[in-house]
């Protein structure tokens, strides 16, 4: 007992020390530096441009819901919902966070692969397989509350990791282009999960989906619903953020991450410096797959889950993941933000349907954001070049200007 | 014989748009620009083409049937394809200007196009009520109107007449023309040589006086034109309702292109192999021996993808992508 008490006292003093000695000034300076970093500014400008284009498109098609005539006011109403719908009240914002969790993780999956020089189009397949595995574990195992969720989520991670490992190992050993294998693996996953879903022991005829009644395996809520009353929120958003921080830590602060990134930069140079290329590639794809699998677990395990239906369509979530990774420029911490942003815009867009706007506006906005990010470096250089030239011109024309002024006044006199 | 004939015509049907799109991507990649926007460009081509053949751009015509009555099915089809080609070129220009002039990451700008096009098509269909009824996001496709029932004379050739010259869409012949022209352009013309040089070693080509930017632009725009047309051909051939999707065919085509090792004839072979396996689940009844094994349908559906992966593993040693595909060309950087 004494020991436990001592432990807590020690813990408390370390926490206190941490907050007292915390380098607030340094951190805030760093934060400011980070926000004013041109890359980050570019992303914000791109997001603004995307919303602007979305608004312009909305203006063109805005119709008054009653008179069916073109109406600017409706466009404004729609924009208000698009921008503010996700934060209209705590319930909506809770749902935004709830839906953001899987998106962040899929974005991390694609982004992690990007950072290590691989293009993971297969997040969809890894997601589908991971989801099916998690639901199998949730349905077929009997375990105590809490542990059951962890096991089910891990089942998703392992299945996704396996699905990512195959293209990874094929790339590592046989040098097979991972773009094509991940596309193929998406289709294999689609047919495989259709078969898995209709397996009688887990299939619910009434739902036409995998049974979702597995009380012990649902994602714990841990009282977060008190913070966001009425919403579906659970701890998945916390898991997603923690995983993102972990990924950032691995990539930026560990030798492993350094090696993985080095392989992404240059295969030959990394080989030369003694990094195990094959292991790195396989491991990167495995981690990417595991992240997508975890995303699926968090997507299908909540108390109010999405249904896993036997339809022969590749889940588009992997392609959303590409968008999210690109908007976050593959930085795990930025992906937390971009995933939440996409979820936020989606929530706004679904509310916008009240005013007769199609929710596809989300993808229009997202695509413009991505395109602007793609060309932002070029635009930035053009703008800065122009500024320089303007400055030079101004400096050059300062002297001649005076002469011009004199001649103008002279001309005035003559005319007068 | 009948069973083989049915199966083979099904394979042909699947293979043509796949081959066309893969060859389109080839033009872009051989010039050094990775174009994974093929999916999106196909969707644009199909969308604009179908709007045209449904008479949305032509005043006084209200339906596809009226249009074909007025000027004939084949003419409408070809005009629709022309619209699809123009739309494809315009869309691929977005990719070209970003990835060549603005030196953007080619995967990023292509992803933007893949995200934009289905969304825009669905959005416009809904908002402007382009479908049959105001609430729908699907466009009707009256595919039966555009079949060529019989090509005079040629259809009388035994076997081949039935296969190639009866009940075919005009797109089939376009596909054949594209295969031949692609081969000639890439291997037998000055432009083709320059294009390949741009993809292999742009700095050397630049030193030899080739305008890299211009050649790459052309490569991407040609790929856009072909992808637009093949999107149109694909949708007319397969669906009766277009909901802004080509079910991943654009990505499959890129896989086929890599599978075919960036060489036109190998791509055709790869596409036929792939299409053959792809139609296996529909065509298995044509092969009683296989059918009797009672393999679950899901497994058979997986086969084409699994076999492609296996073949890739076996042939990976010979695989050679254009050396500078995906790399940004900057004149000043050497």
XYZ file of C-alpha atoms in Angstrom:
750
model
C 0.000 0.000 0.000
C 2.801 2.341 0.963
C 4.507 1.599 -2.309
C 1.412 2.403 -4.350
C 0.966 5.651 -2.469
C 4.595 6.538 -3.020
C 4.189 5.757 -6.687
C 1.280 8.136 -7.075
C 3.066 10.852 -5.159
C 6.066 10.455 -7.417
C 3.845 10.492 -10.477
C 2.140 13.660 -9.306
C 5.440 15.427 -8.679
C 6.743 14.481 -12.133
C 3.557 15.755 -13.755
C 3.809 18.960 -11.721
C 7.446 19.372 -12.645
C 6.583 18.827 -16.268
C 3.992 21.592 -16.293
C 6.044 24.019 -14.184
C 9.191 23.573 -16.219
C 7.373 23.252 -19.530
C 9.094 25.483 -22.103
C 5.944 27.408 -22.978
C 7.741 30.198 -24.789
C 9.858 27.857 -26.852
C 6.886 25.685 -27.789
C 4.674 28.590 -28.718
C 7.488 30.026 -30.813
C 7.918 26.679 -32.511
C 4.195 26.405 -33.059
C 4.092 29.839 -34.637
C 7.029 28.917 -36.829
C 5.223 25.732 -37.828
C 2.003 27.507 -38.714
C 3.753 30.172 -40.777
C 5.768 27.501 -42.598
C 5.066 27.987 -46.331
C 3.985 24.361 -46.704
C 1.335 24.793 -44.037
C 0.261 28.165 -45.401
C -0.055 26.568 -48.832
C -2.369 23.926 -47.416
C -4.570 26.571 -45.812
C -4.664 28.590 -49.024
C -5.594 25.432 -50.926
C -8.403 24.664 -48.492
C -9.694 28.190 -48.901
C -9.535 27.884 -52.689
C -11.398 24.580 -52.553
C -14.201 26.050 -50.496
C -14.342 29.069 -52.789
C -14.735 26.885 -55.885
C -17.352 24.827 -54.059
C -19.246 28.012 -53.308
C -19.055 29.184 -56.923
C -20.421 25.833 -58.116
C -23.198 26.153 -55.529
C -24.101 29.634 -56.751
C -24.627 28.240 -60.239
C -27.072 25.549 -59.188
C -28.729 27.195 -56.175
C -32.488 27.047 -56.362
C -35.077 28.260 -53.948
C -36.604 25.037 -52.569
C -40.153 26.407 -52.886
C -40.192 28.390 -56.098
C -37.470 26.378 -57.887
C -35.994 29.642 -59.125
C -32.329 30.570 -59.018
C -31.586 32.179 -55.696
C -28.379 33.599 -54.252
C -29.810 33.413 -50.746
C -30.045 29.628 -51.002
C -26.407 29.453 -52.006
C -25.515 31.450 -48.903
C -27.669 29.158 -46.751
C -25.918 26.162 -48.277
C -22.481 27.648 -47.683
C -23.383 28.375 -44.100
C -24.253 24.713 -43.595
C -21.157 23.519 -45.433
C -18.876 25.650 -43.277
C -20.760 25.544 -39.997
C -22.854 22.385 -40.161
C -20.202 20.254 -38.520
C -20.037 22.559 -35.504
C -23.705 23.486 -35.260
C -23.935 21.873 -31.851
C -21.983 19.441 -29.701
C -23.863 16.477 -31.116
C -22.785 17.293 -34.655
C -19.223 17.946 -33.644
C -19.130 14.687 -31.721
C -20.264 12.885 -34.844
C -17.621 14.678 -36.890
C -14.942 13.376 -34.531
C -16.536 9.932 -34.488
C -16.442 9.651 -38.251
C -13.009 11.257 -38.469
C -11.257 8.422 -36.634
C -11.290 5.827 -39.447
C -10.536 8.540 -42.008
C -7.465 9.687 -40.070
C -6.194 6.121 -39.861
C -6.732 5.425 -43.567
C -4.994 8.719 -44.315
C -2.133 7.600 -42.079
C -1.979 4.311 -43.950
C -1.502 6.025 -47.310
C 0.643 8.799 -45.836
C 3.006 6.410 -44.073
C 3.543 4.533 -47.325
C 4.120 7.827 -49.165
C 6.750 8.842 -46.631
C 8.605 5.638 -47.287
C 8.395 6.019 -51.065
C 5.530 3.605 -51.669
C 2.115 4.278 -53.175
C -0.556 2.342 -51.307
C -3.688 2.329 -53.500
C -4.603 -0.815 -51.608
C -5.886 0.825 -48.442
C -9.400 -0.114 -49.588
C -8.567 -3.793 -49.721
C -6.704 -3.700 -46.426
C -9.689 -1.879 -44.939
C -12.193 -4.466 -46.186
C -10.164 -7.452 -45.012
C -9.418 -5.779 -41.690
C -13.095 -4.978 -41.170
C -14.170 -8.534 -41.905
C -11.532 -9.949 -39.557
C -12.503 -7.568 -36.755
C -16.166 -8.468 -37.154
C -15.347 -12.168 -37.184
C -13.433 -11.811 -33.938
C -16.268 -9.766 -32.471
C -18.895 -12.334 -33.458
C -17.168 -15.652 -32.944
C -15.143 -15.139 -29.762
C -16.444 -14.851 -26.219
C -14.242 -12.636 -24.105
C -14.775 -10.118 -21.293
C -15.721 -6.526 -22.108
C -12.726 -4.406 -23.026
C -10.435 -7.301 -23.816
C -12.837 -8.434 -26.515
C -12.673 -5.034 -28.194
C -8.872 -5.052 -28.070
C -8.717 -8.533 -29.562
C -11.199 -7.657 -32.303
C -9.320 -4.472 -33.170
C -6.035 -6.394 -33.224
C -7.611 -8.958 -35.535
C -8.379 -6.081 -37.899
C -4.830 -4.776 -37.622
C -3.290 -8.171 -38.286
C -5.535 -8.912 -41.270
C -4.837 -5.483 -42.766
C -1.128 -5.839 -42.105
C -1.123 -9.206 -43.842
C -2.928 -7.693 -46.821
C -0.315 -4.949 -47.000
C 2.547 -7.369 -46.404
C 1.869 -9.303 -49.630
C 2.457 -6.357 -52.008
C 5.321 -5.272 -49.751
C 7.182 -8.558 -49.873
C 6.538 -8.920 -53.613
C 8.027 -5.474 -54.144
C 10.951 -6.235 -51.855
C 11.930 -9.592 -53.313
C 10.615 -9.627 -56.879
C 10.515 -5.890 -57.540
C 6.847 -6.059 -58.580
C 5.317 -2.587 -58.821
C 3.268 -2.095 -55.648
C 0.712 0.065 -57.464
C -0.481 -2.839 -59.565
C -0.366 -5.465 -56.806
C -2.300 -3.299 -54.376
C -4.962 -2.656 -57.037
C -5.219 -6.399 -57.648
C -5.325 -7.095 -53.919
C -8.266 -4.678 -53.644
C -10.299 -6.859 -55.983
C -9.247 -10.062 -54.263
C -10.246 -8.506 -50.928
C -13.612 -7.500 -52.366
C -14.494 -11.034 -53.501
C -13.004 -12.584 -50.376
C -15.004 -10.382 -48.014
C -18.213 -10.975 -49.962
C -17.709 -14.662 -49.279
C -16.771 -14.001 -45.659
C -19.780 -11.794 -45.000
C -22.285 -14.367 -46.185
C -20.836 -17.095 -43.956
C -23.940 -18.284 -42.045
C -22.419 -18.066 -38.545
C -21.850 -14.320 -38.806
C -24.388 -13.270 -41.433
C -27.618 -11.630 -40.345
C -30.351 -12.278 -42.916
C -32.501 -9.419 -41.629
C -29.719 -6.860 -41.789
C -28.313 -8.308 -45.025
C -24.956 -7.638 -43.372
C -22.615 -9.086 -40.767
C -24.355 -9.278 -37.399
C -23.588 -6.235 -35.278
C -25.015 -7.494 -32.011
C -21.860 -8.341 -30.063
C -22.230 -6.435 -26.789
C -18.797 -7.240 -25.375
C -16.767 -6.184 -28.413
C -18.117 -2.706 -29.104
C -15.714 0.214 -28.992
C -15.718 1.606 -25.432
C -17.267 5.052 -25.024
C -15.603 5.914 -21.681
C -18.055 8.710 -20.962
C -17.142 10.747 -23.997
C -20.850 10.835 -24.856
C -21.261 13.097 -21.822
C -18.956 15.620 -23.450
C -20.848 15.438 -26.733
C -24.401 14.552 -25.729
C -26.475 12.735 -28.323
C -23.577 11.930 -30.611
C -22.121 8.519 -31.453
C -18.640 9.398 -30.240
C -16.408 6.775 -28.640
C -12.728 6.361 -27.911
C -11.890 5.686 -31.564
C -10.908 9.325 -32.110
C -8.507 9.133 -29.168
C -7.027 5.930 -30.562
C -6.629 7.557 -33.956
C -4.839 10.592 -32.509
C -2.544 8.445 -30.360
C -1.671 6.255 -33.327
C -0.959 9.333 -35.435
C 1.394 10.667 -32.768
C 3.039 7.250 -32.576
C 3.534 7.194 -36.344
C 5.025 10.670 -36.221
C 7.342 9.539 -33.457
C 8.430 6.458 -35.390
C 9.067 8.415 -38.570
C 10.812 11.412 -37.051
C 12.455 10.211 -33.865
C 13.550 6.610 -34.330
C 16.251 4.870 -36.327
C 13.648 2.607 -37.855
C 11.717 5.577 -39.202
C 14.896 7.121 -40.527
C 15.723 3.906 -42.349
C 12.239 3.594 -43.817
C 12.368 7.169 -45.086
C 15.888 6.703 -46.445
C 14.690 3.739 -48.487
C 11.903 5.944 -49.827
C 14.355 8.646 -50.878
C 16.849 6.447 -52.633
C 16.918 2.703 -52.883
C 20.561 2.533 -53.912
C 21.886 5.019 -51.395
C 20.092 3.262 -48.549
C 21.420 -0.117 -49.669
C 24.897 1.354 -49.856
C 24.664 2.651 -46.314
C 23.750 -0.763 -45.023
C 20.001 -0.456 -44.577
C 18.092 -3.654 -45.181
C 16.041 -2.554 -48.192
C 13.854 -5.638 -48.440
C 12.942 -5.612 -44.776
C 12.143 -1.894 -44.891
C 9.807 -2.117 -47.880
C 7.939 -5.119 -46.515
C 7.680 -3.508 -43.095
C 6.412 -0.194 -44.480
C 3.623 -1.858 -46.407
C 2.787 -3.999 -43.395
C 2.466 -0.965 -41.144
C 0.392 0.815 -43.792
C -1.892 -2.211 -44.078
C -2.210 -2.509 -40.320
C -3.273 1.126 -40.069
C -5.983 0.573 -42.681
C -7.085 -2.551 -40.839
C -7.350 -0.624 -37.576
C -9.373 2.020 -39.395
C -11.822 -0.675 -40.464
C -12.068 -2.072 -36.938
C -12.941 1.391 -35.628
C -15.402 1.805 -38.486
C -17.293 -1.433 -37.919
C -17.049 -2.054 -34.158
C -18.802 0.978 -32.585
C -22.155 0.615 -30.875
C -23.700 2.404 -33.824
C -21.591 0.707 -36.481
C -21.538 0.825 -40.219
C -22.901 -2.357 -41.784
C -20.654 -4.700 -43.706
C -22.750 -5.824 -46.641
C -21.880 -8.391 -49.297
C -21.695 -5.999 -52.252
C -19.210 -6.273 -55.056
C -17.939 -2.709 -54.824
C -14.474 -1.732 -53.701
C -14.882 0.417 -50.611
C -13.955 3.942 -51.744
C -12.433 4.744 -48.357
C -8.940 3.968 -49.637
C -9.208 6.701 -52.230
C -10.411 9.119 -49.571
C -7.322 8.083 -47.658
C -5.152 9.190 -50.573
C -6.844 12.601 -50.522
C -6.437 12.924 -46.762
C -2.774 11.949 -46.892
C -2.140 14.454 -49.666
C -3.913 17.315 -47.883
C -1.870 16.509 -44.784
C 1.224 16.273 -47.003
C 1.876 12.855 -45.488
C 2.771 14.342 -42.110
C 1.066 12.134 -39.483
C 0.235 15.082 -37.231
C -1.182 17.084 -40.127
C -3.249 14.055 -41.143
C -5.114 14.287 -37.820
C -6.176 17.706 -38.993
C -6.922 16.813 -42.620
C -8.931 13.718 -41.666
C -11.020 15.765 -39.246
C -11.434 18.464 -41.886
C -12.772 15.971 -44.447
C -15.147 14.535 -41.860
C -16.242 18.073 -40.978
C -16.901 19.038 -44.597
C -18.786 15.781 -45.138
C -21.039 16.493 -42.170
C -21.696 19.993 -43.485
C -22.403 18.655 -46.960
C -24.905 16.104 -45.672
C -26.774 18.921 -43.916
C -26.605 21.002 -47.076
C -28.906 18.528 -48.775
C -31.738 20.247 -46.916
C -31.335 23.095 -49.369
C -31.312 20.833 -52.392
C -27.545 20.628 -52.827
C -26.070 17.294 -53.740
C -23.579 16.050 -51.161
C -21.080 15.319 -53.937
C -19.962 18.903 -53.421
C -17.616 17.444 -50.774
C -15.556 15.647 -53.354
C -15.529 18.675 -55.635
C -14.120 20.759 -52.791
C -11.624 18.030 -51.851
C -10.400 17.626 -55.414
C -9.818 21.356 -55.809
C -7.897 21.371 -52.530
C -5.690 18.522 -53.720
C -5.109 20.149 -57.092
C -4.201 23.451 -55.477
C -1.788 21.666 -53.149
C -0.226 20.001 -56.181
C 0.412 23.307 -57.916
C 0.945 25.443 -54.808
C 4.741 25.266 -54.947
C 4.692 26.590 -58.498
C 2.180 29.320 -57.730
C 4.208 30.307 -54.690
C 7.383 30.666 -56.730
C 5.573 32.693 -59.407
C 4.132 35.052 -56.810
C 7.447 35.578 -55.048
C 9.212 36.124 -58.378
C 6.641 38.729 -59.338
C 7.077 40.489 -56.037
C 10.827 40.634 -56.512
C 10.467 41.968 -60.010
C 8.026 44.607 -58.828
C 10.488 45.712 -56.174
C 13.274 45.900 -58.718
C 11.100 47.859 -61.094
C 10.113 50.270 -58.381
C 13.706 50.874 -57.442
C 14.681 51.372 -61.046
C 11.885 53.768 -61.815
C 12.361 55.939 -58.746
C 14.810 58.329 -60.398
C 13.177 58.619 -63.815
C 9.877 59.233 -62.032
C 11.033 62.657 -60.831
C 11.969 63.714 -64.320
C 8.596 62.507 -65.533
C 6.871 64.549 -62.838
C 8.711 67.693 -63.906
C 7.836 67.193 -67.536
C 4.202 66.641 -66.655
C 4.026 69.868 -64.687
C 5.793 71.676 -67.485
C 3.334 70.278 -69.965
C 0.556 71.519 -67.727
C 1.967 75.017 -67.762
C 2.186 75.117 -71.497
C -1.346 73.939 -71.867
C -2.577 76.368 -69.235
C -17.638 -24.364 -81.283
C -20.595 -22.313 -80.206
C -19.372 -22.252 -76.635
C -15.936 -21.059 -77.624
C -17.462 -18.467 -79.908
C -19.674 -17.053 -77.142
C -16.801 -16.941 -74.747
C -14.455 -15.345 -77.205
C -16.882 -12.601 -78.155
C -17.365 -11.865 -74.471
C -13.609 -11.623 -74.009
C -13.299 -9.287 -76.991
C -16.000 -7.156 -75.530
C -14.178 -6.797 -72.220
C -10.736 -6.454 -73.721
C -11.230 -3.574 -76.152
C -11.797 -0.734 -73.659
C -9.085 -2.202 -71.443
C -6.596 -2.226 -74.304
C -7.522 1.275 -75.401
C -7.134 2.766 -71.943
C -3.866 0.944 -71.365
C -2.510 2.215 -74.685
C -3.651 5.697 -73.740
C -1.738 5.484 -70.487
C 1.205 4.195 -72.511
C 1.432 7.448 -74.488
C 1.620 9.408 -71.286
C 4.069 7.142 -69.475
C 6.341 6.641 -72.453
C 6.685 10.415 -72.466
C 7.600 10.342 -68.798
C 4.348 11.466 -67.177
C 2.625 8.965 -64.914
C -1.087 9.229 -65.560
C -3.200 7.465 -62.968
C -6.023 9.861 -63.851
C -7.224 7.455 -66.555
C -10.188 6.419 -64.394
C -11.324 10.010 -64.011
C -10.799 10.848 -67.673
C -12.809 7.787 -68.718
C -15.654 8.976 -66.509
C -15.607 12.439 -68.072
C -15.552 10.978 -71.577
C -18.452 8.674 -70.836
C -20.420 11.430 -69.109
C -20.096 13.995 -71.896
C -20.540 11.395 -74.634
C -23.721 10.031 -73.100
C -25.145 13.496 -72.543
C -24.529 14.120 -76.224
C -26.111 10.926 -77.528
C -29.084 11.492 -75.255
C -29.561 14.767 -77.130
C -28.765 17.114 -74.258
C -26.519 19.327 -76.385
C -28.718 19.341 -79.457
C -31.743 21.623 -79.444
C -34.953 20.018 -80.641
C -33.935 16.482 -79.710
C -35.300 15.034 -76.498
C -34.186 11.444 -76.409
C -31.552 9.053 -77.644
C -34.070 7.311 -79.894
C -35.076 10.549 -81.609
C -31.452 11.332 -82.226
C -30.655 7.988 -83.833
C -33.805 8.191 -85.945
C -32.664 11.542 -87.228
C -29.089 10.799 -88.254
C -28.529 7.083 -87.677
C -27.105 5.121 -84.767
C -23.525 4.854 -85.960
C -23.267 8.558 -86.731
C -24.608 9.460 -83.297
C -22.197 7.008 -81.710
C -19.211 8.438 -83.527
C -20.209 12.029 -82.769
C -20.717 11.089 -79.135
C -17.257 9.582 -79.115
C -15.856 12.754 -80.627
C -17.398 14.701 -77.737
C -15.910 12.173 -75.326
C -12.499 12.655 -76.936
C -12.711 16.425 -76.608
C -13.790 16.112 -72.981
C -10.938 13.695 -72.368
C -8.412 16.094 -73.876
C -9.692 19.007 -71.785
C -9.502 16.938 -68.592
C -6.059 15.569 -69.331
C -4.920 19.121 -70.008
C -5.539 19.812 -66.325
C -3.154 16.996 -65.514
C -0.648 18.067 -68.148
C -0.455 21.692 -67.093
C -0.049 20.742 -63.441
C 2.516 18.020 -63.935
C 4.528 19.467 -66.822
C 4.347 23.235 -66.600
C 3.756 23.630 -62.888
C 6.056 20.743 -61.960
C 3.512 19.274 -59.565
C 3.657 15.763 -58.199
C 1.997 13.692 -60.915
C 0.201 11.396 -58.525
C -1.315 14.298 -56.616
C -2.783 16.086 -59.596
C -4.085 12.806 -61.033
C -5.738 11.971 -57.721
C -7.415 15.362 -57.816
C -8.854 14.530 -61.233
C -9.996 11.085 -60.110
C -11.784 12.671 -57.155
C -13.246 15.549 -59.106
C -14.744 13.826 -62.133
C -17.230 11.363 -60.628
C -18.294 13.973 -58.081
C -18.814 16.616 -60.740
C -20.716 14.210 -62.990
C -23.043 13.111 -60.180
C -23.443 16.663 -58.968
C -24.357 18.015 -62.396
C -26.692 15.109 -63.130
C -28.575 15.741 -59.906
C -28.511 19.512 -59.868
C -29.375 20.070 -63.519
C -31.763 17.081 -63.666
C -29.989 15.482 -66.616
C -31.336 12.000 -65.912
C -34.717 10.621 -66.848
C -36.446 11.796 -63.686
C -35.383 14.822 -61.626
C -34.328 12.934 -58.482
C -31.954 10.447 -60.067
C -28.184 10.616 -60.357
C -28.079 8.095 -63.202
C -28.037 8.727 -66.927
C -30.008 6.357 -69.166
C -28.019 4.557 -71.881
C -29.959 3.006 -74.752
C -27.120 0.772 -75.842
C -29.127 -1.300 -78.313
C -29.470 1.661 -80.647
C -25.815 1.737 -81.598
C -25.144 -1.850 -82.583
C -24.021 -2.515 -86.123
C -26.082 -5.536 -87.083
C -24.100 -6.572 -90.098
C -21.209 -5.211 -92.069
C -21.999 -5.905 -95.729
C -19.825 -8.505 -97.461
C -17.367 -8.985 -94.592
C -19.986 -10.588 -92.396
C -20.216 -13.444 -94.887
C -16.720 -14.704 -94.043
C -17.126 -17.976 -92.176
C -16.458 -17.815 -88.418
C -14.661 -14.470 -88.431
C -17.619 -12.794 -90.122
C -19.867 -13.806 -87.293
C -17.327 -12.815 -84.681
C -16.105 -9.494 -85.940
C -18.728 -8.172 -88.323
C -22.110 -9.000 -86.828
C -23.735 -7.277 -83.860
C -20.717 -5.235 -82.889
C -20.400 -1.719 -81.598
C -18.487 0.755 -83.743
C -16.134 1.121 -80.792
C -14.682 -2.282 -81.565
C -13.263 -1.072 -84.876
C -12.029 2.110 -83.245
C -10.206 -0.046 -80.725
C -8.511 -2.054 -83.482
C -7.489 1.149 -85.248
C -6.064 2.525 -81.991
C -3.920 -0.593 -81.496
C -2.414 -0.380 -84.979
C -1.935 3.387 -84.936
C -0.362 3.283 -81.481
C 2.200 0.753 -82.604
C 3.072 2.760 -85.712
C 3.228 6.080 -83.890
C 5.382 4.827 -81.037
C 7.840 2.763 -83.020
C 7.801 4.102 -86.570
C 7.521 7.866 -86.375
C 9.765 10.731 -85.391
C 7.259 11.777 -82.747
C 7.287 8.287 -81.252
C 11.064 8.258 -81.053
C 11.074 11.622 -79.333
C 8.317 10.543 -76.985
C 10.291 7.483 -75.935
C 13.401 9.593 -75.522
C 11.506 11.972 -73.249
C 10.499 9.080 -71.047
C 13.935 7.512 -70.936
C 16.367 10.371 -70.758
C 14.790 13.791 -71.136
C 18.036 15.674 -70.602
C 19.691 13.878 -73.476
C 16.644 14.514 -75.649
C 16.721 18.139 -74.588
C 20.358 18.412 -75.542
C 19.473 16.961 -78.941
C 17.076 19.842 -79.472
C 13.786 18.163 -78.622
C 11.221 20.345 -76.911
C 10.511 18.104 -73.916
C 7.577 20.122 -72.660
C 5.794 20.031 -76.011
C 6.297 16.300 -76.510
C 5.126 15.528 -72.989
C 2.060 17.722 -73.412
C 1.190 15.832 -76.581
C 1.689 12.493 -74.862
C -0.652 13.372 -72.019
C -3.274 14.909 -74.306
C -3.264 11.850 -76.581
C -3.731 9.656 -73.531
C -6.658 11.860 -72.515
C -8.244 11.575 -75.941
C -7.974 7.790 -75.968
C -9.181 7.455 -72.378
C -12.193 9.670 -73.117
C -13.130 7.524 -76.098
C -12.605 4.264 -74.251
C -14.687 5.451 -71.319
C -17.499 6.118 -73.753
C -17.067 2.743 -75.475
C -16.935 0.931 -72.144
C -20.101 2.469 -70.746
C -22.143 2.071 -73.926
C -21.075 -1.556 -74.132
C -21.749 -2.532 -70.557
C -24.422 -0.523 -68.828
C -27.938 0.685 -69.297
C -27.527 3.308 -66.596
C -24.450 5.444 -66.094
C -23.827 6.506 -62.509
C -20.487 8.253 -62.966
C -18.409 5.140 -62.552
C -16.313 2.907 -64.763
C -15.875 0.359 -61.929
C -12.128 0.712 -61.599
C -11.401 -0.008 -65.260
C -9.008 2.912 -65.463
C -6.885 1.474 -62.666
C -7.097 -2.020 -64.141
C -5.871 -0.602 -67.431
C -2.822 0.867 -65.723
C -2.194 -2.539 -64.190
C -2.503 -4.088 -67.652
C -0.057 -1.531 -69.026
C 2.534 -2.437 -66.385
C 1.694 -6.086 -66.957
C 2.340 -5.537 -70.673
C 5.723 -4.046 -69.855
C 5.001 -0.665 -71.519
C 4.964 -2.262 -74.990
C 1.885 -2.020 -77.236
C 1.615 -5.617 -78.424
C 2.444 -7.071 -75.047
C -0.268 -4.845 -73.599
C -2.763 -6.289 -76.072
C -1.735 -9.794 -75.059
C -1.906 -8.950 -71.370
C -5.334 -7.387 -71.791
C -6.661 -10.460 -73.590
C -5.294 -12.762 -70.916
C -6.776 -10.589 -68.227
C -10.133 -10.192 -69.964
C -10.200 -13.945 -70.576
C -9.819 -14.612 -66.883
C -12.160 -11.788 -65.972
C -14.992 -13.302 -67.994
C -14.330 -16.754 -66.617
C -16.974 -16.465 -63.926
C -19.552 -15.457 -66.524
C -18.254 -17.803 -69.147
C -17.546 -20.885 -67.063
C -20.667 -22.584 -68.330
C -18.958 -22.688 -71.713
C -16.409 -25.089 -70.248
C -18.267 -28.103 -68.843
C -15.083 -29.656 -67.463
C -14.386 -26.630 -65.286
C -18.013 -26.073 -64.456
C -18.353 -29.556 -62.999
C -15.670 -28.857 -60.395
C -18.119 -26.617 -58.524
C -15.588 -23.998 -57.522
C -17.256 -21.188 -55.541
C -17.974 -18.191 -57.741
C -16.011 -15.863 -55.472
C -12.838 -17.863 -55.982
C -13.242 -17.838 -59.745
C -13.819 -14.094 -59.650
C -10.568 -13.667 -57.733
C -8.559 -15.682 -60.218
C -7.752 -12.988 -62.773
C -6.273 -10.776 -60.082
C -4.341 -13.564 -58.384
C -3.018 -14.909 -61.677
C -1.938 -11.418 -62.721
C 0.056 -11.097 -59.523
C 1.658 -14.495 -60.083
C 2.528 -13.703 -63.689
C 4.030 -10.403 -62.572
C 6.184 -12.192 -60.046
C 7.370 -14.625 -62.711
C 8.098 -11.945 -65.297
C 9.337 -9.235 -62.949
C 12.950 -9.632 -64.009
C 12.131 -8.359 -67.492
C 9.934 -5.525 -66.294
C 11.258 -2.145 -67.329
C 9.375 1.077 -66.736
C 10.363 4.193 -68.697
C 13.319 5.447 -66.710
C 12.138 8.947 -65.953
C 8.397 8.237 -65.671
C 7.033 10.241 -62.782
C 10.013 12.544 -62.608
C 9.613 16.233 -63.114
C 11.639 17.641 -65.949
C 13.378 20.891 -65.201
C 15.540 22.371 -67.905
C 17.869 24.039 -65.468
C 18.482 20.966 -63.367
C 21.161 18.650 -64.596
